[in-house]
Amino acid sequence: MNTYICRYCRQPSDPGSPTCPLCGAPVDIRSVVSDSGWVEQPPIRDMARLQLGQSHCQVAGTTVPAAEFTLAPEDWIYFSHHVLLWTEPQTRLTNMPMKGAWNRKMAGLPLIMVEARGPGHLALSDNHAGEIVALPMQHGQQIWVREHRFLAATGNIKYDWYPSDVWYETGQDSDDREMHYPMGRYGDVFGAQAAPGLLLLHAPGNVFIRDLRQGETLLIQPSSLLYRDVTVRMALHLEYPRNQGLSFWRSSWSYRSIWVRLWGPGRVAVQSVYEPAEDTEAIRRHSYATTHRW
Amino acid sequence: MIQCQWCQAQNQPGTTSCQTCGAPLDERNKVSDSGWREAPRLRDMTEFRFSGSTCQVEGELVPVAEINLHPQDALYFEHHVLLWKDETVPLSSMNTGGGLKRSIGGMPHIVTVASGPGRIAFSRNAPGEMVVLPLHPGMELDVREHAFLLASHTIQYSFIRIKGLVNLLHGGNGMYMDRFVTAGYPGMLILHGNGDVLERMLRPGEKILVEPGGFLYKDSTVQMSAVQMPLKTGLLRHGMYLAEMTGPGRVGIQSMYVHHHAD
C-alpha cells in the first residue's frame, strides 16, 4: 500500500480509500485555500468510517452530523452526557469522575463525563448545524479546544481543563462590575498518553485551519477559535477605532473591538459561527492585552 | 417500474425522484452499520403528488413545502408554520378538543385548515430536512409535538398523552404526542426534522434507547417508556433518563435537539 500524508490530519494515510481512515477527510479532492491562507476543512462525507483501535466511528448526516460508534469489547470512549443521541441497551455506560464540580457548574460546563465501553453501538450529536472535526492524536501531542466544542475522545486521550487567560471586567461601581470571558471561562486540553487516540469536536458552521509560522500573529474573534496547538500563544487584544464624533452617547473608552491575538508557531482552527463579544461598558481591568488606538 | 426505497411506491422508468414522496431514485440508501437509515434528502425543487395536489420542495437548509392545492383537497397544519399563501386560499380552524390539556402540554389550541384551489407554503424555523411520509389506509403514526408540518385532510388527527408519571416527569417528550391515523383513504404527512433524520425498523421485542429530545416519530406499534440509566448528572446528581423504544415498527430520530437535562 502506498502511503501519503493526509493534508488535514497530517498522519500517514491510505490513498486508495475515498476518505482518510483516521480523520474522514476526503482523499480525492483539491485543497480549498483562501487568498490569505486559510484552508477549508472539508466536511466528513456522509457514512464515512474512521478507525479507532479495533472499533470504528461512522459519521451519518451532513447538516447536524451524528457520530455512530461501533465499539469493540476492549475499547472505550468518553463524552459529555448531553450529546448522547441513542445507545443500544448492551453498551455499558458509566460515570467518569471529574474534578472541580463547583467551578465547572459556575462556568456552564458539563459536570460529568460518561464512559461508554464496548461491545455495542451508540451515537452522539451536538445541536448546531455544522461539522464534526476528527483529530487523530499521536503520543505526546496536546491540543487546546474551546469549551463546549468537545464531542468525544477515545479512552487513551487524557482530558484536563484550565482557566482561560483571556478576560476583562466592566462597570465602574462595585454593584455593576461584571467579568467577561470572551473565549469562555475555561479551555479544554486533550493529550494522547501511551498510544495514539482520536478526538472528535463539533463546530457550528464551517471550519478553517491555518499554520502560523514562528512569531506570526493573527487577530480573530475570540469565540470563533475552535482549537489550537498548545505551542500557539494567545492574549486579549483591544482595538479602539478613531472617534469620529458620532458616539456622543457613549464614552470613546467603550467603543472598541475585542480580539484575541494568536502567536505562532502552530496550527489554529476557527469556526464560522461565533458569538460576538458584548458591547457594554468601558473596560476597567483585563488580562494581559495588547492595545491599539486609531 | 422503479420502486422507491423510502415509500415503496412504483415509478415510471427514467424518473429521478419518486412521484409519491420526492425521494431521489438514482441514489443508494445510506444505512449506518447499526441499521439506521438516513431519510432521503429531497433535492431542491423536487415535486411530488398527493391526491390531486402537488408539493414542491424549495431550499435545502430550511426547506419550504409549496403546495398547489386541488379544488377538492385540503390540508391542516399548526398556524405558525405558514410561510405564505395566495389570498384566495380559504383558512378555517379544526377543533382539536382538549383545549386546556393542550395548553398545559404546550401545544397549539387550534389546527388550521387550508382548502383548495390555490397555492400555500410552509416551513419551520430550524436547519433540517423535510420527512415525507405517505400513509396507506390503516396506518397509525405518533409524532413528537411541534414536528409536523402539514397533513392532508384524509388523515385523522388526534393527540395522545404520554402515559406514566415517569414519562411526564423525566421522559422529555412533553406530555402529548400527535397521532395521525388513516382510515379508508391514503394521505400525505410531512414532518420537519431538525438536523438530519434517521429511521430504524425495530423487530418485535427489539429495544433501542433514544435521547428523548431526539425522538421524532414512531409507528404506534412501537412502545415508548422512560428508563433510568446508571448515571448521575448535575450538581445534585439526579438520574438520567432515556426513551426506551420497543419494536415492532419504525422509529425516526433527529440529530439536532434541545437536550432535556443539559446541565
XYZ file of C-alpha atoms in Angstrom:
557
model
C 0.000 0.000 0.000
C 1.328 3.428 -0.913
C 1.114 5.829 1.961
C 0.625 9.527 1.826
C 0.258 12.194 4.459
C -3.318 13.431 4.849
C -3.166 17.179 4.400
C -5.747 17.719 7.144
C -4.779 15.389 9.997
C -1.055 15.232 8.992
C -0.973 11.473 9.597
C 0.153 8.715 7.182
C -2.986 7.632 5.389
C -4.299 5.369 2.647
C -4.570 6.998 -0.805
C -6.643 4.069 -2.039
C -9.507 4.915 0.274
C -12.041 7.608 -0.698
C -11.673 9.154 2.759
C -8.830 9.265 5.250
C -9.448 6.359 7.675
C -8.068 8.425 10.552
C -9.878 11.758 10.175
C -12.526 11.126 7.498
C -11.329 13.928 5.194
C -11.970 13.158 1.522
C -8.821 11.984 -0.268
C -9.927 12.728 -3.816
C -10.427 16.476 -3.568
C -8.246 19.508 -4.108
C -7.427 21.637 -1.135
C -9.516 24.808 -0.924
C -7.321 27.662 0.306
C -8.334 31.292 0.642
C -6.071 34.047 -0.621
C -4.976 34.792 2.915
C -4.009 31.203 3.617
C -6.977 29.673 5.435
C -7.518 26.042 4.434
C -11.143 24.988 4.409
C -11.644 21.797 6.394
C -13.735 19.568 4.111
C -16.800 18.104 5.846
C -16.568 14.407 6.591
C -18.550 12.599 3.916
C -21.852 11.031 4.828
C -21.317 7.452 6.113
C -17.501 7.781 6.129
C -15.786 5.493 8.654
C -12.925 6.406 10.993
C -10.801 3.671 12.534
C -10.058 3.812 16.251
C -8.281 0.738 17.556
C -10.459 -2.280 16.948
C -13.512 -0.014 16.860
C -14.749 2.472 14.338
C -16.842 5.599 14.087
C -19.233 6.301 11.231
C -20.415 9.837 10.528
C -24.078 9.988 9.472
C -25.743 13.101 8.101
C -24.496 16.394 6.766
C -26.455 19.215 8.427
C -26.027 18.164 12.041
C -23.934 15.033 11.594
C -24.069 12.270 14.176
C -21.056 10.148 15.127
C -22.076 6.497 15.397
C -19.593 4.281 17.244
C -19.158 0.547 16.880
C -17.162 -0.289 19.987
C -15.087 -3.456 20.270
C -15.065 -5.198 23.674
C -11.704 -3.758 24.737
C -12.332 -0.166 23.600
C -13.990 2.740 25.307
C -14.768 6.377 24.663
C -15.930 9.256 26.831
C -18.199 12.199 26.150
C -20.481 14.709 27.820
C -23.846 13.123 28.655
C -25.857 15.757 26.795
C -24.537 14.702 23.347
C -25.828 11.134 23.621
C -28.355 10.612 20.797
C -29.058 6.899 21.168
C -27.471 3.756 22.524
C -28.043 0.047 22.402
C -29.056 -1.379 25.784
C -25.963 -3.627 25.948
C -23.455 -0.745 25.654
C -22.063 -0.161 29.153
C -22.383 3.454 30.281
C -20.781 4.644 33.492
C -19.926 7.982 35.087
C -16.408 9.323 34.656
C -15.362 11.267 37.750
C -14.491 14.940 37.210
C -12.660 17.318 39.489
C -13.827 20.847 40.275
C -17.587 20.298 40.022
C -18.471 23.674 41.506
C -16.179 25.624 39.169
C -17.483 23.682 36.189
C -21.050 24.415 37.255
C -20.270 28.132 37.524
C -18.657 28.066 34.077
C -21.634 26.287 32.489
C -19.559 23.214 31.727
C -20.966 19.692 31.955
C -20.390 18.274 35.395
C -19.953 14.700 34.372
C -18.492 12.770 31.524
C -19.856 9.419 30.504
C -17.696 6.426 29.635
C -19.089 4.020 27.056
C -17.473 0.606 26.809
C -17.855 -1.976 24.104
C -19.134 -4.161 22.762
C -22.032 -2.145 21.438
C -23.242 0.736 19.337
C -24.110 4.288 20.304
C -24.334 7.664 18.567
C -23.522 11.225 19.592
C -24.550 14.547 18.103
C -24.427 18.196 19.079
C -27.270 20.616 18.491
C -25.814 23.040 15.938
C -25.721 22.956 12.172
C -22.051 22.407 11.447
C -19.316 19.856 11.091
C -17.678 17.076 13.030
C -13.903 17.542 13.139
C -11.788 14.450 13.761
C -8.290 14.956 15.185
C -6.146 11.817 15.356
C -3.528 12.442 18.061
C -0.094 10.922 18.330
C 1.678 10.004 21.552
C 2.655 13.162 23.429
C 0.560 15.510 21.269
C -1.587 18.098 23.055
C -4.422 20.250 21.705
C -6.299 23.116 23.325
C -10.034 23.179 22.498
C -12.572 25.888 23.185
C -15.111 24.863 25.814
C -18.357 23.204 24.651
C -16.837 22.045 21.360
C -15.750 18.608 22.588
C -17.821 15.705 21.258
C -15.927 12.532 22.205
C -12.470 11.060 22.712
C -11.032 7.585 22.888
C -10.105 6.318 26.328
C -6.361 6.773 25.855
C -6.699 10.553 25.459
C -6.271 12.478 28.692
C -8.650 15.330 29.401
C -7.925 18.347 31.537
C -9.299 21.876 31.741
C -7.704 25.166 32.687
C -8.906 28.709 33.363
C -8.872 30.929 30.308
C -6.271 33.690 30.441
C -8.462 35.948 28.316
C -10.887 38.078 30.309
C -11.897 41.650 31.085
C -14.021 43.433 33.656
C -16.519 46.230 33.036
C -18.504 48.555 35.286
C -17.481 51.436 37.480
C -19.221 50.719 40.743
C -18.806 47.586 42.736
C -22.520 46.894 42.151
C -22.369 46.802 38.379
C -18.974 45.239 37.824
C -19.064 42.274 35.528
C -16.473 39.766 34.404
C -16.384 38.774 30.734
C -14.738 35.689 29.284
C -14.959 36.098 25.500
C -13.414 32.667 24.901
C -15.220 31.018 27.767
C -14.108 30.780 31.339
C -12.144 27.587 30.813
C -10.412 25.814 27.961
C -10.146 22.055 27.437
C -6.749 20.455 26.871
C -6.502 16.955 25.406
C -3.307 14.907 25.277
C -2.533 11.486 23.855
C -0.917 9.338 26.502
C 0.605 5.936 25.862
C -0.873 5.358 22.427
C -2.428 7.309 19.561
C -6.055 8.281 20.020
C -8.903 10.099 18.360
C -10.511 13.362 19.429
C -13.839 14.441 17.915
C -15.113 18.009 18.034
C -18.329 19.562 16.803
C -18.048 23.005 15.212
C -21.040 25.193 14.325
C -20.769 26.418 10.740
C -17.681 25.734 8.628
C -14.125 25.158 9.810
C -10.916 26.729 8.525
C -7.386 25.858 9.583
C -4.112 27.685 9.296
C -0.471 27.112 10.220
C 1.182 30.051 11.907
C 4.913 30.446 11.489
C 7.194 31.209 14.409
C 6.247 34.677 15.672
C 3.418 35.158 13.144
C 0.380 36.789 14.720
C -3.288 36.866 13.886
C -6.351 38.637 15.295
C -9.573 36.621 15.494
C -12.987 36.844 17.099
C -12.448 35.176 20.478
C -15.429 32.822 20.279
C -14.527 31.667 16.771
C -11.398 29.818 17.913
C -12.110 26.080 17.718
C -8.744 24.554 18.613
C -5.041 25.354 18.585
C -1.768 23.584 19.120
C -0.564 24.298 22.639
C 2.514 25.928 21.082
C 0.285 28.775 19.888
C 0.076 31.524 22.496
C -2.929 33.814 22.835
C -3.858 37.035 24.619
C -6.541 39.679 24.619
C -6.236 42.488 22.070
C -8.237 45.721 22.444
C -8.745 47.916 19.419
C -10.269 51.405 19.720
C -11.463 52.914 16.421
C -10.932 56.643 15.917
C -13.827 58.598 17.417
C -15.476 60.480 14.543
C -17.703 62.475 16.880
C -20.676 60.190 16.260
C -20.514 58.303 19.513
C -21.521 61.209 21.710
C -23.831 58.992 23.723
C -21.039 56.754 24.894
C -17.527 57.130 26.071
C -14.887 56.503 23.478
C -13.488 54.052 26.007
C -16.439 51.706 25.480
C -16.335 51.923 21.681
C -13.936 49.128 20.913
C -13.386 45.740 19.370
C -12.432 42.718 21.428
C -9.981 40.378 19.720
C -7.760 37.512 20.589
C -4.209 37.737 19.303
C -2.590 34.426 18.408
C 1.177 33.944 18.129
C 2.735 31.084 16.186
C 4.143 28.590 15.743
C 1.410 26.026 15.380
C -1.918 25.131 13.875
C -5.130 27.007 14.640
C -8.703 26.351 13.549
C -11.664 28.702 13.521
C -15.385 28.089 13.070
C -17.557 30.413 11.013
C -20.347 30.639 13.614
C -19.479 32.590 16.736
C -20.989 34.820 19.383
C -19.778 38.430 19.096
C -18.368 39.902 22.284
C -20.867 42.009 24.191
C -20.683 45.747 23.570
C -21.069 47.002 27.098
C -19.409 49.391 29.494
C -15.846 50.612 29.415
C -13.227 48.072 30.397
C -11.774 48.835 33.825
C -9.284 45.963 34.027
C -8.346 42.988 31.928
C -5.963 40.107 31.447
C -2.676 40.755 29.642
C -3.577 42.538 26.418
C -2.129 44.373 23.505
C -3.918 47.599 22.607
C -4.256 49.734 19.516
C -5.974 53.133 19.254
C -6.684 54.568 15.812
C -41.039 0.222 -12.996
C -38.758 1.592 -10.271
C -39.725 1.029 -6.658
C -38.991 3.850 -4.234
C -36.923 2.512 -1.330
C -38.421 5.054 1.065
C -42.178 4.843 0.452
C -42.271 1.675 -1.745
C -44.327 3.417 -4.467
C -43.838 2.366 -8.096
C -42.431 4.924 -10.550
C -42.046 5.056 -14.291
C -38.592 4.148 -15.650
C -36.441 7.206 -16.218
C -37.807 9.226 -13.313
C -35.127 10.553 -10.962
C -37.318 11.289 -7.950
C -40.309 9.434 -6.536
C -43.615 10.873 -7.705
C -45.205 9.983 -4.354
C -42.639 11.169 -1.800
C -39.934 13.042 -3.721
C -37.084 10.739 -2.644
C -34.230 10.567 -5.166
C -34.434 7.314 -7.112
C -30.917 7.476 -8.509
C -29.090 7.378 -5.174
C -28.279 4.453 -2.954
C -29.779 4.163 0.510
C -27.492 5.451 3.225
C -27.590 2.938 6.073
C -25.215 3.017 9.028
C -23.508 -0.095 10.363
C -26.058 -0.421 13.141
C -29.030 -0.167 10.821
C -30.088 3.487 10.943
C -31.189 4.671 7.549
C -30.996 8.325 6.578
C -34.271 9.860 5.464
C -33.807 10.862 1.823
C -32.645 14.434 1.322
C -35.102 15.960 -1.118
C -33.426 17.825 -3.918
C -34.170 21.492 -4.367
C -37.337 21.986 -6.478
C -38.344 18.334 -6.247
C -42.035 17.876 -6.980
C -44.385 15.062 -5.985
C -48.128 14.492 -5.943
C -50.720 13.564 -3.364
C -54.410 13.196 -4.187
C -54.953 15.854 -6.891
C -52.424 18.307 -5.441
C -48.690 18.782 -5.868
C -45.933 19.647 -3.429
C -42.690 21.295 -4.461
C -39.773 21.373 -2.040
C -37.686 24.540 -2.177
C -34.354 25.065 -0.477
C -32.125 22.646 1.350
C -31.038 24.230 4.604
C -34.508 25.092 5.942
C -36.680 23.647 3.177
C -40.054 25.071 2.232
C -43.035 22.945 1.149
C -45.025 24.773 -1.514
C -48.401 23.152 -2.149
C -50.594 23.647 -5.197
C -53.936 22.573 -3.758
C -56.523 20.884 -5.960
C -60.076 22.272 -5.550
C -61.197 19.037 -3.859
C -58.240 18.865 -1.470
C -57.481 20.387 1.910
C -54.688 20.124 4.410
C -54.105 21.106 8.014
C -51.164 22.488 9.957
C -50.124 24.453 13.043
C -50.688 28.112 12.148
C -47.141 29.284 12.944
C -45.599 27.191 10.143
C -47.457 29.084 7.420
C -44.907 30.954 5.280
C -47.130 32.482 2.577
C -50.332 31.787 0.658
C -52.476 33.025 -2.182
C -55.076 35.481 -0.957
C -57.844 33.278 -2.310
C -56.964 30.176 -0.294
C -59.567 29.969 2.489
C -58.481 29.135 6.007
C -60.611 27.588 8.699
C -59.954 26.032 12.065
C -60.156 22.449 13.207
C -61.305 21.788 16.719
C -58.749 19.509 18.273
C -60.580 19.093 21.563
C -58.852 19.144 24.926
C -58.093 22.854 24.845
C -56.860 23.248 28.399
C -54.940 19.992 28.320
C -53.219 21.036 25.087
C -52.427 24.400 26.570
C -50.808 22.788 29.593
C -48.914 20.495 27.258
C -47.580 23.471 25.276
C -49.443 22.509 22.097
C -51.430 24.926 19.939
C -55.167 25.108 20.659
C -56.123 25.337 17.033
C -55.052 23.419 13.983
C -55.640 25.432 10.841
C -57.168 24.022 7.649
C -56.437 25.354 4.159
C -58.699 24.339 1.264
C -58.049 24.377 -2.457
C -57.744 25.695 -5.024
C -54.612 27.808 -4.602
C -51.005 27.860 -3.509
C -49.731 27.850 0.053
C -46.270 27.294 1.536
C -44.912 26.088 4.875
C -41.615 25.955 6.715
C -40.315 25.549 10.249
C -37.596 27.698 11.714
C -34.586 25.433 12.107
C -31.997 23.896 9.799
C -33.157 20.429 8.963
C -34.978 18.323 6.463
C -38.462 17.518 5.357
C -39.633 13.980 6.028
C -42.343 12.932 3.603
C -44.465 10.052 4.861
C -47.230 8.880 2.512
C -49.644 6.950 4.745
C -51.588 3.972 3.447
C -55.056 3.142 4.816
C -54.911 1.648 8.281
C -51.658 3.231 9.438
C -51.079 4.966 12.767
C -48.081 7.206 13.366
C -47.078 9.069 16.534
C -45.091 12.296 16.118
C -43.382 14.446 18.731
C -45.131 17.721 19.359
C -44.256 20.674 17.107
C -42.662 18.457 14.462
C -45.483 18.059 11.976
C -45.516 20.495 9.086
C -48.737 19.539 7.312
C -51.110 16.650 6.730
C -53.707 16.060 4.051
C -57.335 16.160 5.129
C -57.815 12.428 4.631
C -55.634 11.789 7.672
C -57.348 11.829 11.041
C -55.625 13.900 13.669
C -55.642 13.349 17.378
C -53.168 13.586 20.194
C -52.242 11.138 22.863
C -50.985 11.603 26.351
C -47.635 10.033 27.026
C -48.589 7.518 29.649
C -46.964 7.144 33.001
C -45.766 9.601 35.589
C -42.144 8.753 34.885
C -42.681 9.703 31.255
C -44.216 13.016 32.226
C -41.528 13.931 34.707
C -38.433 12.557 33.073
C -39.183 11.470 29.532
C -38.522 14.841 27.988
C -41.031 14.430 25.168
C -43.567 16.770 26.699
C -46.950 15.482 27.764
C -48.548 14.794 24.410
C -47.725 13.418 21.001
C -49.609 13.989 17.793
C -51.236 10.861 16.382
C -52.065 10.562 12.699
C -54.369 7.779 11.518
C -55.540 6.856 8.047
C -58.920 5.152 7.830
C -60.299 4.377 4.379
C -58.088 6.614 2.254
C -54.380 7.191 1.868
C -52.928 10.524 2.949
C -49.799 12.638 2.995
C -47.971 13.597 6.189
C -44.930 15.870 6.070
C -42.715 16.440 9.104
C -39.788 18.753 9.699
C -36.841 17.136 11.444
C -34.132 19.312 12.975
C -30.684 18.481 11.652
C -30.545 15.089 9.964
C -33.259 12.455 10.240
C -32.541 8.752 10.652
C -35.010 5.864 10.716
C -34.691 2.346 12.027
C -37.056 -0.620 11.792
C -37.246 -2.481 15.077
C -38.057 -6.185 15.115
C -40.651 -7.459 17.609
C -39.161 -7.087 21.085
C -36.045 -5.284 19.836
C -35.121 -2.310 22.009
C -33.191 0.895 21.435
C -32.538 3.719 23.895
C -33.010 7.199 22.444
C -32.383 10.643 23.890
C -35.989 11.908 24.305
C -35.195 15.191 22.585
C -34.030 13.260 19.521
C -37.262 11.283 19.135
C -39.187 12.399 16.045
C -41.786 9.760 15.131
C -42.723 6.140 15.540
C -45.295 3.658 14.400
C -47.960 3.340 17.076
C -46.934 -0.319 17.454
C -43.629 0.820 18.974
C -43.879 1.074 22.747
C -42.123 4.006 24.376
C -41.208 4.293 28.037
C -38.649 6.204 30.075
C -35.853 4.191 31.652
C -33.303 5.416 34.151
C -29.666 4.975 33.170
C -26.980 4.013 35.703
C -25.634 7.584 35.515
C -25.899 10.671 37.682
C -25.914 14.157 36.185
C -25.766 17.699 37.527
C -24.607 19.082 40.825
C -27.450 17.340 42.628
C -26.573 14.040 40.957
C -30.042 13.445 39.599
C -30.747 10.498 37.375
C -30.510 10.413 33.595
C -33.422 9.009 31.629
C -33.649 7.826 28.042
C -36.662 6.780 25.991
C -36.745 3.028 25.524
C -38.342 2.094 22.214
C -39.541 -1.494 21.835
C -40.477 -2.899 18.448
C -42.049 -3.874 16.170
C -42.179 -0.823 13.954
C -40.350 2.238 12.691
C -38.593 4.807 14.851
C -37.414 8.150 13.451
C -34.931 10.410 15.215
C -33.479 13.868 14.542
C -29.826 14.696 15.167
C -30.410 18.244 16.444
C -32.455 18.697 19.572
C -32.664 20.533 22.828
C -31.375 18.204 25.465
C -33.819 17.857 28.320
C -31.230 17.603 31.068
C -28.316 19.589 29.726
C -26.720 20.868 32.883
